[in-house]
PDB file of C-alpha atoms in Angstrom:
ATOM      1  CA  UNK N   1     124.900 108.387 100.209  1.00 81.00           C
ATOM      2  CA  UNK N   2     123.651 109.151 104.137  1.00 80.00           C
ATOM      3  CA  UNK N   3     121.412 106.055 105.393  1.00 83.00           C
ATOM      4  CA  UNK N   4     119.446 106.108 108.253  1.00 80.00           C
ATOM      5  CA  UNK N   5     118.495 103.966 111.203  1.00 82.00           C
ATOM      6  CA  UNK N   6     115.021 105.044 112.567  1.00 78.00           C
ATOM      7  CA  UNK N   7     114.301 104.856 115.853  1.00 84.00           C
ATOM      8  CA  UNK N   8     113.436 101.633 117.146  1.00 85.00           C
ATOM      9  CA  UNK N   9     114.888  99.734 114.173  1.00 81.00           C
ATOM     10  CA  UNK N  10     118.243  97.851 113.906  1.00 81.00           C
ATOM     11  CA  UNK N  11     120.637  99.018 116.624  1.00 83.00           C
ATOM     12  CA  UNK N  12     118.863 102.226 117.079  1.00 83.00           C
ATOM     13  CA  UNK N  13     116.826 102.987 120.605  1.00 86.00           C
ATOM     14  CA  UNK N  14     113.322 104.255 121.193  1.00 87.00           C
ATOM     15  CA  UNK N  15     110.099 102.978 120.114  1.00 88.00           C
ATOM     16  CA  UNK N  16     109.000 103.016 116.391  1.00 85.00           C
ATOM     17  CA  UNK N  17     105.846 105.545 115.735  1.00 91.00           C
ATOM     18  CA  UNK N  18     104.804 107.033 112.861  1.00 93.00           C
ATOM     19  CA  UNK N  19     105.627 110.863 114.467  1.00 93.00           C
ATOM     20  CA  UNK N  20     108.711 109.466 115.864  1.00 93.00           C
ATOM     21  CA  UNK N  21     109.935 108.397 112.695  1.00 93.00           C
ATOM     22  CA  UNK N  22     109.176 111.589 110.703  1.00 95.00           C
ATOM     23  CA  UNK N  23     110.961 113.832 112.776  1.00 94.00           C
ATOM     24  CA  UNK N  24     113.927 111.077 112.523  1.00 92.00           C
ATOM     25  CA  UNK N  25     113.347 111.450 108.670  1.00 94.00           C
ATOM     26  CA  UNK N  26     113.492 115.827 109.320  1.00 95.00           C
ATOM     27  CA  UNK N  27     116.286 115.736 111.497  1.00 94.00           C
ATOM     28  CA  UNK N  28     118.542 113.485 109.100  1.00 93.00           C
ATOM     29  CA  UNK N  29     117.586 115.995 106.326  1.00 95.00           C
ATOM     30  CA  UNK N  30     118.549 118.983 108.505  1.00 95.00           C
ATOM     31  CA  UNK N  31     121.718 117.535 109.177  1.00 94.00           C
ATOM     32  CA  UNK N  32     122.456 116.954 105.242  1.00 93.00           C
ATOM     33  CA  UNK N  33     121.776 120.457 104.526  1.00 93.00           C
ATOM     34  CA  UNK N  34     124.142 121.648 107.056  1.00 93.00           C
ATOM     35  CA  UNK N  35     126.831 119.597 106.211  1.00 92.00           C
ATOM     36  CA  UNK N  36     129.830 121.168 104.412  1.00 91.00           C
ATOM     37  CA  UNK N  37     130.572 118.101 102.076  1.00 92.00           C
ATOM     38  CA  UNK N  38     126.810 117.533 100.852  1.00 89.00           C
ATOM     39  CA  UNK N  39     126.058 119.376  97.761  1.00 89.00           C
ATOM     40  CA  UNK N  40     122.528 120.606  98.624  1.00 88.00           C
ATOM     41  CA  UNK N  41     121.549 120.762  94.933  1.00 89.00           C
ATOM     42  CA  UNK N  42     121.778 117.158  94.335  1.00 90.00           C
ATOM     43  CA  UNK N  43     119.741 115.527  97.567  1.00 94.00           C
ATOM     44  CA  UNK N  44     117.729 112.682  96.135  1.00 96.00           C
ATOM     45  CA  UNK N  45     115.766 110.848  98.871  1.00 97.00           C
ATOM     46  CA  UNK N  46     115.309 107.326  98.335  1.00 97.00           C
ATOM     47  CA  UNK N  47     113.388 104.486 100.116  1.00 96.00           C
ATOM     48  CA  UNK N  48     111.907 100.928 100.107  1.00 95.00           C
ATOM     49  CA  UNK N  49     108.978  99.524 102.209  1.00 93.00           C
ATOM     50  CA  UNK N  50     108.244 101.402 105.262  1.00 93.00           C
ATOM     51  CA  UNK N  51     111.297 103.910 104.148  1.00 94.00           C
ATOM     52  CA  UNK N  52     109.472 104.233 100.990  1.00 97.00           C
ATOM     53  CA  UNK N  53     106.525 106.139 103.438  1.00 97.00           C
ATOM     54  CA  UNK N  54     108.926 108.358 105.073  1.00 96.00           C
ATOM     55  CA  UNK N  55     110.840 109.234 101.716  1.00 97.00           C
ATOM     56  CA  UNK N  56     107.487 110.163 100.612  1.00 98.00           C
ATOM     57  CA  UNK N  57     106.375 112.341 103.453  1.00 98.00           C
ATOM     58  CA  UNK N  58     110.185 113.936 103.732  1.00 97.00           C
ATOM     59  CA  UNK N  59     109.662 114.533  99.730  1.00 97.00           C
ATOM     60  CA  UNK N  60     106.144 116.265 100.285  1.00 98.00           C
ATOM     61  CA  UNK N  61     107.476 118.479 102.936  1.00 97.00           C
ATOM     62  CA  UNK N  62     111.270 119.491 101.596  1.00 96.00           C
ATOM     63  CA  UNK N  63     110.373 119.143  97.708  1.00 94.00           C
ATOM     64  CA  UNK N  64     111.670 122.646  97.333  1.00 93.00           C
ATOM     65  CA  UNK N  65     115.112 121.151  98.621  1.00 95.00           C
ATOM     66  CA  UNK N  66     115.220 117.589  97.086  1.00 95.00           C
ATOM     67  CA  UNK N  67     116.237 117.036  93.825  1.00 96.00           C
ATOM     68  CA  UNK N  68     113.749 113.796  93.154  1.00 97.00           C
ATOM     69  CA  UNK N  69     112.041 110.874  94.848  1.00 98.00           C
ATOM     70  CA  UNK N  70     113.218 107.337  94.495  1.00 98.00           C
ATOM     71  CA  UNK N  71     110.682 104.317  95.600  1.00 98.00           C
ATOM     72  CA  UNK N  72     111.141 100.495  95.724  1.00 97.00           C
ATOM     73  CA  UNK N  73     108.419  98.426  96.516  1.00 96.00           C
ATOM     74  CA  UNK N  74     106.572 100.843  98.722  1.00 96.00           C
ATOM     75  CA  UNK N  75     102.889 101.166  99.943  1.00 96.00           C
ATOM     76  CA  UNK N  76     100.087 103.337  98.824  1.00 97.00           C
ATOM     77  CA  UNK N  77      98.950 103.408 103.035  1.00 95.00           C
ATOM     78  CA  UNK N  78      99.436 101.130 106.015  1.00 89.00           C
ATOM     79  CA  UNK N  79      95.154 100.920 105.662  1.00 90.00           C
ATOM     80  CA  UNK N  80      95.554  99.703 101.954  1.00 90.00           C
ATOM     81  CA  UNK N  81      98.099  97.012 103.079  1.00 88.00           C
ATOM     82  CA  UNK N  82      96.123  95.792 105.930  1.00 85.00           C
ATOM     83  CA  UNK N  83      93.124  95.237 102.823  1.00 85.00           C
ATOM     84  CA  UNK N  84      95.618  93.306 101.208  1.00 83.00           C
ATOM     85  CA  UNK N  85      97.336  91.288 103.438  1.00 81.00           C
ATOM     86  CA  UNK N  86      95.109  90.943 106.631  1.00 79.00           C
ATOM     87  CA  UNK N  87      91.712  90.814 104.953  1.00 77.00           C
ATOM     88  CA  UNK N  88      90.303  89.534 107.875  1.00 78.00           C
ATOM     89  CA  UNK N  89      90.950  92.648 109.947  1.00 77.00           C
ATOM     90  CA  UNK N  90      89.659  95.018 107.071  1.00 77.00           C
ATOM     91  CA  UNK N  91      86.402  95.640 109.184  1.00 77.00           C
ATOM     92  CA  UNK N  92      88.509  96.194 112.528  1.00 79.00           C
ATOM     93  CA  UNK N  93      91.358  98.542 111.277  1.00 78.00           C
ATOM     94  CA  UNK N  94      89.530 101.588 112.129  1.00 77.00           C
ATOM     95  CA  UNK N  95      89.689 100.438 115.725  1.00 78.00           C
ATOM     96  CA  UNK N  96      93.208  99.121 115.815  1.00 76.00           C
ATOM     97  CA  UNK N  97      95.290 101.163 113.414  1.00 77.00           C
ATOM     98  CA  UNK N  98      97.867 103.475 115.203  1.00 80.00           C
ATOM     99  CA  UNK N  99      99.555 104.274 112.072  1.00 83.00           C
ATOM    100  CA  UNK N 100      98.551 105.325 108.378  1.00 91.00           C
ATOM    101  CA  UNK N 101     101.586 106.480 106.437  1.00 95.00           C
ATOM    102  CA  UNK N 102      99.248 107.760 103.585  1.00 96.00           C
ATOM    103  CA  UNK N 103     101.539 107.473 100.993  1.00 98.00           C
ATOM    104  CA  UNK N 104      99.288 107.734  97.788  1.00 97.00           C
ATOM    105  CA  UNK N 105      97.547 111.077  99.191  1.00 97.00           C
ATOM    106  CA  UNK N 106     101.048 112.650  99.514  1.00 98.00           C
ATOM    107  CA  UNK N 107     102.439 111.521  96.415  1.00 98.00           C
ATOM    108  CA  UNK N 108      99.821 113.677  94.386  1.00 98.00           C
ATOM    109  CA  UNK N 109     100.745 116.818  95.623  1.00 98.00           C
ATOM    110  CA  UNK N 110     104.528 116.096  95.134  1.00 98.00           C
ATOM    111  CA  UNK N 111     105.964 117.910  91.892  1.00 97.00           C
ATOM    112  CA  UNK N 112     109.339 116.239  91.696  1.00 97.00           C
ATOM    113  CA  UNK N 113     111.172 113.711  89.149  1.00 98.00           C
ATOM    114  CA  UNK N 114     110.555 110.193  90.454  1.00 98.00           C
ATOM    115  CA  UNK N 115     111.445 107.212  89.548  1.00 98.00           C
ATOM    116  CA  UNK N 116     109.677 103.884  90.749  1.00 98.00           C
ATOM    117  CA  UNK N 117     111.392 100.401  91.104  1.00 97.00           C
ATOM    118  CA  UNK N 118     108.514  97.624  91.486  1.00 96.00           C
ATOM    119  CA  UNK N 119     109.512  94.083  92.179  1.00 93.00           C
ATOM    120  CA  UNK N 120     106.819  91.914  90.682  1.00 92.00           C
ATOM    121  CA  UNK N 121     107.374  88.890  92.734  1.00 89.00           C
ATOM    122  CA  UNK N 122     107.800  91.157  95.922  1.00 87.00           C
ATOM    123  CA  UNK N 123     106.043  88.712  98.846  1.00 84.00           C
ATOM    124  CA  UNK N 124     105.020  91.773 100.942  1.00 87.00           C
ATOM    125  CA  UNK N 125     104.137  94.552  99.158  1.00 91.00           C
ATOM    126  CA  UNK N 126     101.566  93.992  96.131  1.00 89.00           C
ATOM    127  CA  UNK N 127     103.003  95.282  93.063  1.00 94.00           C
ATOM    128  CA  UNK N 128      99.424  97.103  92.580  1.00 94.00           C
ATOM    129  CA  UNK N 129     100.269  99.220  95.217  1.00 95.00           C
ATOM    130  CA  UNK N 130     103.351 100.866  93.219  1.00 97.00           C
ATOM    131  CA  UNK N 131     101.563 101.004  90.273  1.00 97.00           C
ATOM    132  CA  UNK N 132      98.684 103.283  92.391  1.00 97.00           C
ATOM    133  CA  UNK N 133     101.366 105.196  93.709  1.00 98.00           C
ATOM    134  CA  UNK N 134     102.858 105.756  90.368  1.00 98.00           C
ATOM    135  CA  UNK N 135      99.478 106.742  88.850  1.00 98.00           C
ATOM    136  CA  UNK N 136      99.111 109.431  91.646  1.00 98.00           C
ATOM    137  CA  UNK N 137     102.049 111.012  90.990  1.00 98.00           C
ATOM    138  CA  UNK N 138     100.145 113.105  88.437  1.00 97.00           C
ATOM    139  CA  UNK N 139     102.667 116.632  89.641  1.00 97.00           C
ATOM    140  CA  UNK N 140     105.498 114.745  89.004  1.00 97.00           C
ATOM    141  CA  UNK N 141     107.844 116.929  86.514  1.00 95.00           C
ATOM    142  CA  UNK N 142     109.033 113.769  85.638  1.00 97.00           C
ATOM    143  CA  UNK N 143     108.292 109.628  86.311  1.00 98.00           C
ATOM    144  CA  UNK N 144     109.589 106.273  85.385  1.00 98.00           C
ATOM    145  CA  UNK N 145     108.679 102.900  86.390  1.00 97.00           C
ATOM    146  CA  UNK N 146     110.934  99.944  86.285  1.00 97.00           C
ATOM    147  CA  UNK N 147     109.131  96.841  86.773  1.00 96.00           C
ATOM    148  CA  UNK N 148     111.488  94.049  87.809  1.00 93.00           C
ATOM    149  CA  UNK N 149     110.617  90.145  86.849  1.00 88.00           C
ATOM    150  CA  UNK N 150     111.312  87.307  89.167  1.00 72.00           C
ATOM    151  CA  UNK N 151     114.205  85.568  87.985  1.00 63.00           C
ATOM    152  CA  UNK N 152     115.742  82.030  89.323  1.00 60.00           C
ATOM    153  CA  UNK N 153     119.161  82.221  89.938  1.00 64.00           C
ATOM    154  CA  UNK N 154     120.122  80.299  86.500  1.00 64.00           C
ATOM    155  CA  UNK N 155     118.417  82.244  84.561  1.00 60.00           C
ATOM    156  CA  UNK N 156     120.371  84.844  82.266  1.00 59.00           C
TER     157      UNK N 156
END
């Protein structure tokens, strides 16, 4: 397992831009492909939230070298998230958005097996976003959605 700390997140230096994070993802992928202890025939890409957008980008770009894509509670695009979360900014988003992360468009062109984990009680990413990604994955050779219902700590 190889875990990535994107520029500007955690203890990583730099400014988090869409272009920069895409470069980070490609660099980590290239490292994995070239590493002698990593089996290139068993590379799966996983991402959650923003990481899901990064994973979708990488799967789209490198799908001939990736075995599958796994997404957990990620969004279709930043533009769609603005519409969902900041409805009052929707009319202004064309003026203020500097990033897009359009996973919905990319996922339509990916022909890998895909696994989707959707937390139905996620308070940030609306589950409808995962439903749209799942529906958009029309070229996937195999896809499955696992919906995770909210449970309180005392429920079985």
